[in-house]
Each structure stands twice: as C-alpha cells, then as structure tokens.
PDB file of C-alpha atoms in Angstrom:
ATOM      1  CA  MET A  12      16.305   5.867   1.753  1.00 30.00           C
ATOM      2  CA  ILE A  13      19.064   3.371   1.122  1.00 33.00           C
ATOM      3  CA  PHE A  14      19.645   0.416  -1.098  1.00 35.00           C
ATOM      4  CA  LEU A  15      19.255  -2.536   1.178  1.00 39.00           C
ATOM      5  CA  GLN A  16      21.135  -5.698   1.817  1.00 34.00           C
ATOM      6  CA  THR A  17      19.310  -7.264   4.731  1.00 35.00           C
ATOM      7  CA  GLY A  18      19.330 -10.358   6.849  1.00 38.00           C
ATOM      8  CA  ASP A  19      15.867  -9.695   8.313  1.00 42.00           C
ATOM      9  CA  ASP A  20      14.769 -12.931   9.984  1.00 40.00           C
ATOM     10  CA  SER A  21      11.089 -12.124   9.402  1.00 46.00           C
ATOM     11  CA  VAL A  22      11.533 -12.674   5.680  1.00 46.00           C
ATOM     12  CA  SER A  23      10.668 -16.338   6.188  1.00 47.00           C
ATOM     13  CA  ASP A  24       7.242 -15.236   7.460  1.00 53.00           C
ATOM     14  CA  PHE A  25       6.617 -12.790   4.635  1.00 53.00           C
ATOM     15  CA  HIS A  26       4.212 -14.338   2.145  1.00 55.00           C
ATOM     16  CA  HIS A  27       2.097 -12.039   0.019  1.00 57.00           C
ATOM     17  CA  ILE A  28      -0.341 -12.939  -2.741  1.00 69.00           C
ATOM     18  CA  PRO A  29      -0.398 -10.095  -5.289  1.00 78.00           C
ATOM     19  CA  VAL A  30      -3.734  -9.127  -6.836  1.00 84.00           C
ATOM     20  CA  LEU A  31      -4.676  -8.258 -10.428  1.00 89.00           C
ATOM     21  CA  THR A  32      -1.197  -9.344 -11.512  1.00 88.00           C
ATOM     22  CA  GLN A  33      -1.936 -10.166 -15.142  1.00 88.00           C
ATOM     23  CA  GLU A  34      -4.203  -7.138 -15.519  1.00 92.00           C
ATOM     24  CA  LEU A  35      -1.538  -4.797 -14.161  1.00 92.00           C
ATOM     25  CA  VAL A  36       1.359  -6.153 -16.212  1.00 89.00           C
ATOM     26  CA  THR A  37      -0.739  -6.217 -19.394  1.00 92.00           C
ATOM     27  CA  GLY A  38      -2.099  -2.738 -18.679  1.00 95.00           C
ATOM     28  CA  LEU A  39       1.420  -1.345 -18.414  1.00 95.00           C
ATOM     29  CA  ASN A  40       1.944  -2.294 -22.072  1.00 93.00           C
ATOM     30  CA  THR A  41       5.268  -3.899 -21.195  1.00 89.00           C
ATOM     31  CA  GLN A  42       8.074  -3.127 -23.647  1.00 85.00           C
ATOM     32  CA  PRO A  43      11.342  -4.990 -24.320  1.00 89.00           C
ATOM     33  CA  HIS A  44      14.440  -3.196 -23.016  1.00 90.00           C
ATOM     34  CA  GLY A  45      12.122  -1.296 -20.669  1.00 92.00           C
ATOM     35  CA  ILE A  46      12.879   0.035 -17.203  1.00 94.00           C
ATOM     36  CA  TYR A  47      10.065  -0.199 -14.664  1.00 95.00           C
ATOM     37  CA  LEU A  48       9.473   1.140 -11.177  1.00 96.00           C
ATOM     38  CA  ASP A  49       7.674  -1.101  -8.687  1.00 96.00           C
ATOM     39  CA  ALA A  50       6.836   1.451  -6.005  1.00 96.00           C
ATOM     40  CA  THR A  51       5.484  -1.149  -3.542  1.00 95.00           C
ATOM     41  CA  VAL A  52       7.347  -4.340  -4.342  1.00 95.00           C
ATOM     42  CA  GLY A  53       5.961  -6.361  -1.416  1.00 91.00           C
ATOM     43  CA  GLY A  54       6.935  -9.975  -1.968  1.00 87.00           C
ATOM     44  CA  GLY A  55       7.913  -9.274  -5.586  1.00 92.00           C
ATOM     45  CA  GLY A  56       4.999 -10.954  -7.378  1.00 90.00           C
ATOM     46  CA  HIS A  57       4.228  -8.181  -9.844  1.00 93.00           C
ATOM     47  CA  SER A  58       7.894  -7.540 -10.581  1.00 95.00           C
ATOM     48  CA  GLN A  59       8.543 -11.231 -11.175  1.00 95.00           C
ATOM     49  CA  LEU A  60       5.918 -11.369 -13.890  1.00 92.00           C
ATOM     50  CA  LEU A  61       7.434  -8.298 -15.544  1.00 93.00           C
ATOM     51  CA  LEU A  62      10.919  -9.754 -15.444  1.00 95.00           C
ATOM     52  CA  GLU A  63       9.691 -13.054 -16.885  1.00 93.00           C
ATOM     53  CA  ARG A  64       7.944 -11.363 -19.798  1.00 89.00           C
ATOM     54  CA  TYR A  65      11.143 -10.052 -21.395  1.00 89.00           C
ATOM     55  CA  PRO A  66      14.705 -11.132 -20.543  1.00 91.00           C
ATOM     56  CA  ASP A  67      16.091  -7.606 -20.814  1.00 92.00           C
ATOM     57  CA  ILE A  68      13.577  -5.699 -18.680  1.00 93.00           C
ATOM     58  CA  ARG A  69      14.984  -4.001 -15.581  1.00 94.00           C
ATOM     59  CA  VAL A  70      13.154  -3.053 -12.393  1.00 95.00           C
ATOM     60  CA  VAL A  71      13.712  -0.617  -9.541  1.00 95.00           C
ATOM     61  CA  ALA A  72      11.947  -2.187  -6.550  1.00 95.00           C
ATOM     62  CA  ILE A  73      10.847   0.066  -3.683  1.00 95.00           C
ATOM     63  CA  ASP A  74       9.255  -0.740  -0.338  1.00 96.00           C
ATOM     64  CA  GLN A  75       9.267   0.929   3.061  1.00 95.00           C
ATOM     65  CA  ASP A  76       9.017  -2.440   4.847  1.00 95.00           C
ATOM     66  CA  SER A  77      12.427  -4.067   5.271  1.00 94.00           C
ATOM     67  CA  SER A  78      10.801  -7.508   5.517  1.00 92.00           C
ATOM     68  CA  ALA A  79       9.166  -6.959   2.134  1.00 93.00           C
ATOM     69  CA  ILE A  80      12.447  -5.931   0.546  1.00 95.00           C
ATOM     70  CA  ALA A  81      14.144  -9.011   1.990  1.00 95.00           C
ATOM     71  CA  ALA A  82      11.386 -11.273   0.659  1.00 93.00           C
ATOM     72  CA  ALA A  83      11.555  -9.624  -2.772  1.00 95.00           C
ATOM     73  CA  ARG A  84      15.324 -10.046  -2.895  1.00 96.00           C
ATOM     74  CA  ARG A  85      14.899 -13.762  -2.283  1.00 96.00           C
ATOM     75  CA  ARG A  86      12.108 -14.184  -4.831  1.00 95.00           C
ATOM     76  CA  LEU A  87      13.787 -12.089  -7.508  1.00 97.00           C
ATOM     77  CA  SER A  88      17.338 -13.336  -6.937  1.00 97.00           C
ATOM     78  CA  PRO A  89      17.358 -15.306 -10.237  1.00 97.00           C
ATOM     79  CA  TYR A  90      17.189 -11.992 -12.108  1.00 96.00           C
ATOM     80  CA  GLY A  91      20.415 -10.697 -10.578  1.00 95.00           C
ATOM     81  CA  GLU A  92      21.446  -7.169 -11.473  1.00 93.00           C
ATOM     82  CA  ARG A  93      18.311  -6.602 -13.506  1.00 95.00           C
ATOM     83  CA  VAL A  94      16.703  -5.587 -10.200  1.00 95.00           C
ATOM     84  CA  GLN A  95      17.800  -2.811  -7.846  1.00 94.00           C
ATOM     85  CA  TYR A  96      16.226  -2.387  -4.402  1.00 94.00           C
ATOM     86  CA  TRP A  97      15.519   0.766  -2.455  1.00 94.00           C
ATOM     87  CA  LEU A  98      14.244   0.908   1.149  1.00 94.00           C
ATOM     88  CA  GLY A  99      11.887   3.804   1.776  1.00 94.00           C
ATOM     89  CA  ASN A 100       8.488   5.284   1.051  1.00 95.00           C
ATOM     90  CA  PHE A 101       7.799   6.064  -2.612  1.00 93.00           C
ATOM     91  CA  SER A 102       7.171   9.699  -1.674  1.00 92.00           C
ATOM     92  CA  GLU A 103      10.854   9.955  -0.690  1.00 91.00           C
ATOM     93  CA  TYR A 104      12.221   8.461  -3.888  1.00 91.00           C
ATOM     94  CA  CYS A 105      13.989  10.694  -6.410  1.00 83.00           C
ATOM     95  CA  PRO A 106      15.115   9.082  -9.695  1.00 82.00           C
ATOM     96  CA  ASP A 107      17.502  11.926 -10.542  1.00 65.00           C
ATOM     97  CA  ILE A 108      19.583  11.161  -7.454  1.00 55.00           C
ATOM     98  CA  HIS A 109      19.900   7.479  -8.313  1.00 52.00           C
ATOM     99  CA  ASP A 110      20.119   7.635 -12.111  1.00 49.00           C
ATOM    100  CA  SER A 111      23.668   6.241 -12.125  1.00 46.00           C
ATOM    101  CA  LEU A 112      22.237   2.843 -11.211  1.00 47.00           C
ATOM    102  CA  TRP A 113      20.964   2.546 -14.757  1.00 44.00           C
ATOM    103  CA  THR A 114      23.822   4.411 -16.412  1.00 42.00           C
ATOM    104  CA  GLY A 115      21.775   7.564 -16.561  1.00 40.00           C
ATOM    105  CA  THR A 116      18.780   6.216 -18.472  1.00 43.00           C
ATOM    106  CA  GLU A 117      16.381   6.310 -15.544  1.00 42.00           C
ATOM    107  CA  GLY A 118      16.851   9.939 -14.641  1.00 43.00           C
ATOM    108  CA  LYS A 119      17.362  11.187 -18.196  1.00 52.00           C
ATOM    109  CA  ASN A 120      14.680   9.355 -20.134  1.00 71.00           C
ATOM    110  CA  GLY A 121      12.310   8.143 -17.448  1.00 89.00           C
ATOM    111  CA  PHE A 122      10.599   4.846 -16.711  1.00 94.00           C
ATOM    112  CA  ASP A 123       8.608   2.883 -19.267  1.00 94.00           C
ATOM    113  CA  GLY A 124       6.119   2.025 -16.552  1.00 96.00           C
ATOM    114  CA  ILE A 125       5.346   2.587 -12.887  1.00 97.00           C
ATOM    115  CA  MET A 126       3.191   0.352 -10.693  1.00 96.00           C
ATOM    116  CA  ALA A 127       1.967   0.516  -7.095  1.00 96.00           C
ATOM    117  CA  ASP A 128      -0.067  -1.974  -5.055  1.00 94.00           C
ATOM    118  CA  LEU A 129      -1.357   0.051  -2.115  1.00 94.00           C
ATOM    119  CA  GLY A 130      -2.446  -0.793   1.399  1.00 82.00           C
ATOM    120  CA  VAL A 131      -1.441  -3.504   3.820  1.00 86.00           C
ATOM    121  CA  SER A 132      -0.071  -6.806   2.555  1.00 82.00           C
ATOM    122  CA  SER A 133      -1.220 -10.306   3.410  1.00 80.00           C
ATOM    123  CA  ALA A 134       2.083 -10.901   5.196  1.00 84.00           C
ATOM    124  CA  GLN A 135       1.759  -7.788   7.346  1.00 86.00           C
ATOM    125  CA  LEU A 136      -1.754  -8.789   8.376  1.00 87.00           C
ATOM    126  CA  ASP A 137      -0.645 -12.291   9.284  1.00 86.00           C
ATOM    127  CA  GLN A 138       2.306 -11.232  11.462  1.00 90.00           C
ATOM    128  CA  ALA A 139       0.854 -10.628  14.934  1.00 93.00           C
ATOM    129  CA  GLU A 140       3.825  -8.556  16.062  1.00 93.00           C
ATOM    130  CA  ARG A 141       3.148  -5.969  13.350  1.00 95.00           C
ATOM    131  CA  GLY A 142      -0.182  -5.053  14.962  1.00 95.00           C
ATOM    132  CA  PHE A 143      -2.158  -4.580  11.746  1.00 95.00           C
ATOM    133  CA  SER A 144      -4.901  -7.117  12.431  1.00 94.00           C
ATOM    134  CA  PHE A 145      -7.335  -7.569  15.305  1.00 94.00           C
ATOM    135  CA  ARG A 146      -7.484 -11.287  14.476  1.00 92.00           C
ATOM    136  CA  HIS A 147      -4.055 -11.797  16.063  1.00 92.00           C
ATOM    137  CA  GLU A 148      -3.025 -10.478  19.471  1.00 96.00           C
ATOM    138  CA  GLY A 149      -0.066  -8.143  19.246  1.00 97.00           C
ATOM    139  CA  LEU A 150       1.047  -4.685  20.240  1.00 97.00           C
ATOM    140  CA  LEU A 151      -0.710  -1.776  18.532  1.00 98.00           C
ATOM    141  CA  ASP A 152       2.094  -0.951  16.129  1.00 97.00           C
ATOM    142  CA  MET A 153       0.969  -0.675  12.460  1.00 97.00           C
ATOM    143  CA  ARG A 154       4.202   0.897  11.213  1.00 96.00           C
ATOM    144  CA  MET A 155       5.061  -0.192   7.698  1.00 95.00           C
ATOM    145  CA  ASP A 156       8.486   1.406   8.109  1.00 95.00           C
ATOM    146  CA  ARG A 157       9.691   0.275  11.523  1.00 93.00           C
ATOM    147  CA  ARG A 158      12.461   2.863  11.544  1.00 93.00           C
ATOM    148  CA  HIS A 159       9.783   5.391  12.469  1.00 94.00           C
ATOM    149  CA  SER A 160       8.774   5.757  16.122  1.00 92.00           C
ATOM    150  CA  HIS A 161       5.087   6.788  15.926  1.00 96.00           C
ATOM    151  CA  THR A 162       2.720   3.825  16.494  1.00 98.00           C
ATOM    152  CA  ALA A 163      -1.011   3.178  16.651  1.00 98.00           C
ATOM    153  CA  ALA A 164      -0.728   2.877  20.445  1.00 98.00           C
ATOM    154  CA  ASP A 165       0.504   6.475  20.584  1.00 98.00           C
ATOM    155  CA  ILE A 166      -2.628   7.636  18.783  1.00 98.00           C
ATOM    156  CA  ILE A 167      -5.024   5.516  20.828  1.00 98.00           C
ATOM    157  CA  ASN A 168      -3.575   6.533  24.184  1.00 98.00           C
ATOM    158  CA  GLN A 169      -2.593  10.155  23.584  1.00 98.00           C
ATOM    159  CA  TRP A 170      -5.099  11.739  21.215  1.00 98.00           C
ATOM    160  CA  SER A 171      -8.185  13.526  22.538  1.00 98.00           C
ATOM    161  CA  GLU A 172     -11.627  11.989  22.232  1.00 98.00           C
ATOM    162  CA  LYS A 173     -12.589  14.517  19.561  1.00 98.00           C
ATOM    163  CA  ASP A 174      -9.457  13.893  17.507  1.00 98.00           C
ATOM    164  CA  LEU A 175      -9.993  10.141  17.689  1.00 98.00           C
ATOM    165  CA  ALA A 176     -13.615  10.495  16.588  1.00 98.00           C
ATOM    166  CA  ASP A 177     -12.616  12.733  13.677  1.00 98.00           C
ATOM    167  CA  LEU A 178      -9.910  10.254  12.654  1.00 98.00           C
ATOM    168  CA  PHE A 179     -12.261   7.258  12.686  1.00 98.00           C
ATOM    169  CA  PHE A 180     -14.902   9.164  10.723  1.00 98.00           C
ATOM    170  CA  THR A 181     -12.568  10.702   8.141  1.00 97.00           C
ATOM    171  CA  TYR A 182     -10.144   7.842   7.457  1.00 97.00           C
ATOM    172  CA  GLY A 183     -12.347   4.908   8.455  1.00 96.00           C
ATOM    173  CA  GLU A 184     -15.725   6.274   7.341  1.00 95.00           C
ATOM    174  CA  GLU A 185     -16.978   4.942  10.686  1.00 97.00           C
ATOM    175  CA  ARG A 186     -20.476   6.233  11.472  1.00 96.00           C
ATOM    176  CA  LEU A 187     -20.199   5.315  15.174  1.00 97.00           C
ATOM    177  CA  SER A 188     -16.922   7.186  15.538  1.00 98.00           C
ATOM    178  CA  ARG A 189     -17.992   9.306  18.517  1.00 98.00           C
ATOM    179  CA  ARG A 190     -19.286   6.361  20.501  1.00 98.00           C
ATOM    180  CA  ILE A 191     -16.159   4.335  19.812  1.00 98.00           C
ATOM    181  CA  ALA A 192     -13.824   7.226  20.691  1.00 98.00           C
ATOM    182  CA  ARG A 193     -15.664   7.748  23.977  1.00 98.00           C
ATOM    183  CA  GLN A 194     -15.269   4.071  24.858  1.00 98.00           C
ATOM    184  CA  ILE A 195     -11.558   4.088  24.039  1.00 98.00           C
ATOM    185  CA  VAL A 196     -10.878   7.141  26.202  1.00 98.00           C
ATOM    186  CA  ARG A 197     -12.835   5.566  29.071  1.00 98.00           C
ATOM    187  CA  LEU A 198     -10.878   2.274  28.942  1.00 98.00           C
ATOM    188  CA  ARG A 199      -7.388   3.385  27.993  1.00 96.00           C
ATOM    189  CA  PRO A 200      -4.530   2.726  28.193  1.00 98.00           C
ATOM    190  CA  LEU A 201      -4.983   0.090  25.490  1.00 98.00           C
ATOM    191  CA  TYR A 202      -1.846  -1.487  24.101  1.00 98.00           C
ATOM    192  CA  THR A 203      -2.860  -4.600  22.150  1.00 98.00           C
ATOM    193  CA  THR A 204      -4.872  -5.242  19.018  1.00 98.00           C
ATOM    194  CA  THR A 205      -7.318  -7.580  20.758  1.00 97.00           C
ATOM    195  CA  ALA A 206      -7.880  -5.209  23.679  1.00 98.00           C
ATOM    196  CA  LEU A 207      -8.797  -2.418  21.270  1.00 98.00           C
ATOM    197  CA  ALA A 208     -11.003  -4.684  19.159  1.00 97.00           C
ATOM    198  CA  ASP A 209     -12.840  -5.947  22.244  1.00 97.00           C
ATOM    199  CA  ALA A 210     -13.361  -2.407  23.516  1.00 97.00           C
ATOM    200  CA  ILE A 211     -14.940  -1.446  20.201  1.00 98.00           C
ATOM    201  CA  ALA A 212     -17.073  -4.578  19.925  1.00 96.00           C
ATOM    202  CA  HIS A 213     -18.569  -4.087  23.392  1.00 95.00           C
ATOM    203  CA  CYS A 214     -19.729  -0.509  22.798  1.00 96.00           C
ATOM    204  CA  VAL A 215     -21.641  -0.920  19.533  1.00 95.00           C
ATOM    205  CA  PRO A 216     -25.199  -2.220  19.018  1.00 93.00           C
ATOM    206  CA  HIS A 217     -25.724  -5.980  18.786  1.00 89.00           C
ATOM    207  CA  ALA A 218     -26.593  -5.883  15.070  1.00 87.00           C
ATOM    208  CA  TYR A 219     -23.475  -3.823  14.359  1.00 88.00           C
ATOM    209  CA  ARG A 220     -21.293  -6.119  16.421  1.00 87.00           C
ATOM    210  CA  TYR A 221     -22.373  -9.181  14.457  1.00 86.00           C
ATOM    211  CA  GLY A 222     -22.681  -7.534  11.059  1.00 83.00           C
ATOM    212  CA  ARG A 223     -20.982  -8.298   7.765  1.00 84.00           C
ATOM    213  CA  ILE A 224     -17.589  -7.020   8.947  1.00 89.00           C
ATOM    214  CA  HIS A 225     -15.994  -6.869  12.378  1.00 94.00           C
ATOM    215  CA  PRO A 226     -16.896  -3.574  14.108  1.00 95.00           C
ATOM    216  CA  ALA A 227     -13.191  -2.764  14.561  1.00 96.00           C
ATOM    217  CA  THR A 228     -12.396  -2.976  10.835  1.00 96.00           C
ATOM    218  CA  ARG A 229     -12.855   0.700  10.001  1.00 96.00           C
ATOM    219  CA  VAL A 230     -11.059   1.904  13.123  1.00 98.00           C
ATOM    220  CA  PHE A 231      -8.037  -0.259  12.334  1.00 97.00           C
ATOM    221  CA  GLN A 232      -8.022   1.086   8.771  1.00 96.00           C
ATOM    222  CA  ALA A 233      -8.104   4.670  10.053  1.00 98.00           C
ATOM    223  CA  LEU A 234      -5.265   4.034  12.495  1.00 98.00           C
ATOM    224  CA  ARG A 235      -3.085   2.399   9.848  1.00 97.00           C
ATOM    225  CA  ILE A 236      -3.654   5.274   7.430  1.00 97.00           C
ATOM    226  CA  ALA A 237      -2.767   7.825  10.107  1.00 98.00           C
ATOM    227  CA  VAL A 238       0.350   6.010  11.351  1.00 98.00           C
ATOM    228  CA  ASN A 239       1.760   5.703   7.827  1.00 97.00           C
ATOM    229  CA  GLN A 240       0.320   8.956   6.406  1.00 97.00           C
ATOM    230  CA  GLU A 241      -0.974   6.854   3.540  1.00 97.00           C
ATOM    231  CA  LEU A 242      -3.319   9.339   1.897  1.00 97.00           C
ATOM    232  CA  PHE A 243      -0.846  12.197   2.102  1.00 97.00           C
ATOM    233  CA  VAL A 244       1.952  10.212   0.464  1.00 97.00           C
ATOM    234  CA  LEU A 245      -0.457   8.805  -2.151  1.00 97.00           C
ATOM    235  CA  GLU A 246      -1.524  12.315  -3.173  1.00 97.00           C
ATOM    236  CA  TRP A 247       2.149  13.242  -3.497  1.00 96.00           C
ATOM    237  CA  PHE A 248       2.901  10.128  -5.526  1.00 97.00           C
ATOM    238  CA  VAL A 249       0.002  10.589  -7.954  1.00 97.00           C
ATOM    239  CA  SER A 250       1.019  14.181  -8.637  1.00 96.00           C
ATOM    240  CA  HIS A 251       4.808  13.615  -8.900  1.00 95.00           C
ATOM    241  CA  ALA A 252       5.345  10.095 -10.277  1.00 95.00           C
ATOM    242  CA  PRO A 253       4.073  10.938 -13.802  1.00 95.00           C
ATOM    243  CA  ALA A 254       7.116  13.199 -14.207  1.00 93.00           C
ATOM    244  CA  TRP A 255       9.298  10.084 -13.914  1.00 93.00           C
ATOM    245  CA  LEU A 256       7.642   8.428 -16.936  1.00 94.00           C
ATOM    246  CA  LYS A 257       8.745   8.551 -20.541  1.00 93.00           C
ATOM    247  CA  SER A 258       6.231   9.948 -23.005  1.00 93.00           C
ATOM    248  CA  GLY A 259       3.849   7.100 -23.721  1.00 95.00           C
ATOM    249  CA  GLY A 260       4.835   5.322 -20.493  1.00 96.00           C
ATOM    250  CA  ARG A 261       2.078   4.014 -18.250  1.00 97.00           C
ATOM    251  CA  ILE A 262       1.287   4.097 -14.551  1.00 98.00           C
ATOM    252  CA  GLY A 263      -0.942   1.554 -12.819  1.00 97.00           C
ATOM    253  CA  ILE A 264      -2.156   1.829  -9.216  1.00 97.00           C
ATOM    254  CA  ILE A 265      -4.135  -0.795  -7.304  1.00 95.00           C
ATOM    255  CA  SER A 266      -6.189   0.571  -4.392  1.00 95.00           C
ATOM    256  CA  PHE A 267      -8.292  -1.212  -1.782  1.00 92.00           C
ATOM    257  CA  HIS A 268     -10.757   1.308  -0.393  1.00 92.00           C
ATOM    258  CA  SER A 269     -12.714   4.303  -1.595  1.00 93.00           C
ATOM    259  CA  LEU A 270     -10.417   6.923  -0.056  1.00 96.00           C
ATOM    260  CA  GLU A 271      -7.428   5.639  -2.025  1.00 96.00           C
ATOM    261  CA  ASP A 272      -9.377   5.067  -5.222  1.00 97.00           C
ATOM    262  CA  ARG A 273     -10.800   8.595  -5.107  1.00 97.00           C
ATOM    263  CA  ILE A 274      -7.312  10.102  -4.926  1.00 98.00           C
ATOM    264  CA  VAL A 275      -6.061   7.974  -7.826  1.00 98.00           C
ATOM    265  CA  LYS A 276      -9.143   8.640  -9.953  1.00 97.00           C
ATOM    266  CA  GLN A 277      -9.073  12.397  -9.463  1.00 97.00           C
ATOM    267  CA  GLY A 278      -5.288  12.567  -9.767  1.00 97.00           C
ATOM    268  CA  PHE A 279      -5.301  10.799 -13.114  1.00 97.00           C
ATOM    269  CA  ARG A 280      -8.205  12.890 -14.425  1.00 96.00           C
ATOM    270  CA  THR A 281      -6.799  16.274 -13.442  1.00 96.00           C
ATOM    271  CA  SER A 282      -3.126  15.641 -14.244  1.00 96.00           C
ATOM    272  CA  SER A 283      -1.691  17.684 -17.078  1.00 95.00           C
ATOM    273  CA  TRP A 284       0.748  14.794 -17.644  1.00 94.00           C
ATOM    274  CA  LEU A 285      -1.686  11.893 -17.953  1.00 97.00           C
ATOM    275  CA  GLN A 286      -4.585  10.463 -19.911  1.00 97.00           C
ATOM    276  CA  PRO A 287      -6.634   7.750 -18.133  1.00 97.00           C
ATOM    277  CA  VAL A 288      -6.629   4.468 -20.059  1.00 96.00           C
ATOM    278  CA  THR A 289     -10.068   3.312 -18.880  1.00 87.00           C
ATOM    279  CA  LYS A 290     -13.061   5.192 -17.475  1.00 89.00           C
ATOM    280  CA  LYS A 291     -13.842   2.565 -14.862  1.00 94.00           C
ATOM    281  CA  PRO A 292     -11.392   0.693 -12.636  1.00 95.00           C
ATOM    282  CA  ILE A 293     -10.429  -2.874 -13.472  1.00 92.00           C
ATOM    283  CA  ILE A 294     -11.519  -5.391 -10.829  1.00 91.00           C
ATOM    284  CA  ALA A 295     -10.527  -8.977 -10.146  1.00 85.00           C
ATOM    285  CA  SER A 296     -12.311 -11.926 -11.725  1.00 82.00           C
ATOM    286  CA  ALA A 297     -14.579 -14.239  -9.765  1.00 78.00           C
ATOM    287  CA  GLN A 298     -11.882 -16.897 -10.064  1.00 81.00           C
ATOM    288  CA  GLU A 299      -9.350 -14.628  -8.371  1.00 71.00           C
ATOM    289  CA  TRP A 300     -11.900 -13.738  -5.678  1.00 72.00           C
ATOM    290  CA  GLU A 301     -12.169 -17.398  -4.814  1.00 74.00           C
ATOM    291  CA  HIS A 302      -8.400 -17.906  -4.754  1.00 77.00           C
ATOM    292  CA  ASN A 303      -7.607 -14.667  -2.920  1.00 73.00           C
ATOM    293  CA  PRO A 304     -10.468 -13.006  -0.973  1.00 73.00           C
ATOM    294  CA  ARG A 305      -8.353  -9.843  -0.561  1.00 75.00           C
ATOM    295  CA  SER A 306      -8.763  -9.195  -4.279  1.00 76.00           C
ATOM    296  CA  ARG A 307     -12.507  -8.506  -3.879  1.00 81.00           C
ATOM    297  CA  SER A 308     -11.887  -4.893  -2.902  1.00 85.00           C
ATOM    298  CA  ALA A 309      -9.022  -4.261  -5.337  1.00 91.00           C
ATOM    299  CA  LYS A 310      -9.387  -1.628  -8.066  1.00 95.00           C
ATOM    300  CA  LEU A 311      -6.799  -1.005 -10.757  1.00 96.00           C
ATOM    301  CA  ARG A 312      -6.584   2.314 -12.575  1.00 98.00           C
ATOM    302  CA  LEU A 313      -4.213   2.950 -15.460  1.00 98.00           C
ATOM    303  CA  ALA A 314      -3.045   6.117 -17.189  1.00 98.00           C
ATOM    304  CA  VAL A 315      -0.595   6.938 -19.968  1.00 98.00           C
ATOM    305  CA  LYS A 316       1.781   9.883 -20.075  1.00 97.00           C
ATOM    306  CA  LEU A 317       0.968  12.318 -22.846  1.00 95.00           C
ATOM    307  CA  GLU A 318       3.475  13.080 -25.570  1.00 86.00           C
ATOM    308  CA  GLY A 319       5.526  16.183 -24.915  1.00 68.00           C
TER     309      GLY A 319
END
C-alpha cells in the first residue's frame, strides 16, 4: 500500500499483451481533463491508450505485482506526472486517503472512469519462477503480491484431501476433483509446477488427459484464485469501486472465466449505484483472437454511475 519507486530486475521479463484495449477505452467514454483509475495496470497497455487519447488525462495506476508496476513505470514514463503509481491490491485502495495526489479532485469529485483487467497476465504465466503455469517448471508459488507468505505449495501440501477436492470443484469447476485430490495427497509433498501437473495427468482417464485442455488447467486456476483470494477481492471491488466514480462516470471490467464474469454481471445488475451499459459482455474480435489467443476467453462488462 505504497507508491512505488522500484528497481525490480524482473521488469525486463515482464511483457503483457492487453486484451480488448480499444473496446475498453471507448466504452469508458473517455473525457478530456478526466482522471482515471487503472486498478490492474499490468504492463500499462490500457493506460497508455487512455493517456494518448487526450494530453490532459491523468491516471492512478494500481497493481499488486511489483514487477508489473515497474514495467508500467517504464512504459508510461513519457507521460511523467500525469501518472501516479500505487503498489497493492485494489481492495486495499482508498481514494480519500490519497486525494492530495490530485489536489483533492480524486477524493472529492471521484474518477471519470475505472478499469480492471482481471486474472493472470501473460508475463506472469511466462515467468517460470512465479509458478503460475504448468508449462514451465518452477516452484508452486502463484503469489501476485510476493510480499505475502502464503503459496500454492502450502495449500497442496497442508490442506486435507476433502478441502483440496472442494477447492478444485468450487474454484476450478473440476469434475474429477475428488480423484485428483486423492492422488495429490498420496504423492505429496509436491513442490514444483511440473510435479503437480504430472501427478494430475497420470490419475485421470486417457480421454481426459489428452482432451482439449491440459487436465491440470482447472486445478491451477483454483489454486491461483485461492492464493490471491481473487473472488473475494473482486466482490469487494465491484461493490465499493462505484462509490469512487463521478456521476456519469463508467467502470469497465475484463474477466477471463465464468466465476469472475458472474460476480461482475450480478454486481453491476444489483448495484444501487450503477446501470449496465450493455446486456451482454463484449468479446474480442476474430482478428484479436489470432493475434492474442488469451483474448478468446475475455469478457468486458461496462456500467455507468447513476446521477445522484
């Protein structure tokens, strides 16, 4: 929860391709002189497009990953003091505390727009030492904020078989959760991504093992969500962030799986602050799918803050 000036060496390895960039920036109905909150700045792609659109727009850039903040600082350095950076999870952010950064306008009048690009980034998946992907051997870490101590290895090696099965079923929507949990308990301790992936692959049916997705995909999703409390903090964000908007300001959230999208959809529909902009989520074009396969699962939902 600090404004960061970092020399993180991993910034050189942090490369993230943002999805639905034009759709998000257009959907926010960008205004000149506006102040915008990028709640998951990542490599800074969405913020860069905002800052390019009008020369007087300002952005508060948040991320809980210090490598992401460092990469964003490098990418957005041409915009100087128009960007302020804050290291921490968006559920910990409080505009009223930091309103002096924008001479009071942020806390007093609110943001003109808020955006969030959820889930794991391309850079995090590609860095083996982060432990997010079974395609690279690394320790079972999965912490987006590495100041925290709780890792995926702690869950895999300490939780009971029942708790593991419930986790995989609830957060990974994994139908073979009991079988996989039993195999993990039998083989543990497991400390690396590839060891866990192999354990899962060797306990599922042949057709499941060689199906459309790797059999460890849903388990890794469930672990990542649990380590970072992603659904809990998203529910908090959807219910609290609208209070930070000006009347008529917009919020746009990009999600990547049904659990996230359900929270955003229901949060926008039931909020007394918001009116959804579209009934159905906006998805990426076929052209973007080809350029960035990660965009295939992306869904953008937009809402506007009601007057008064």
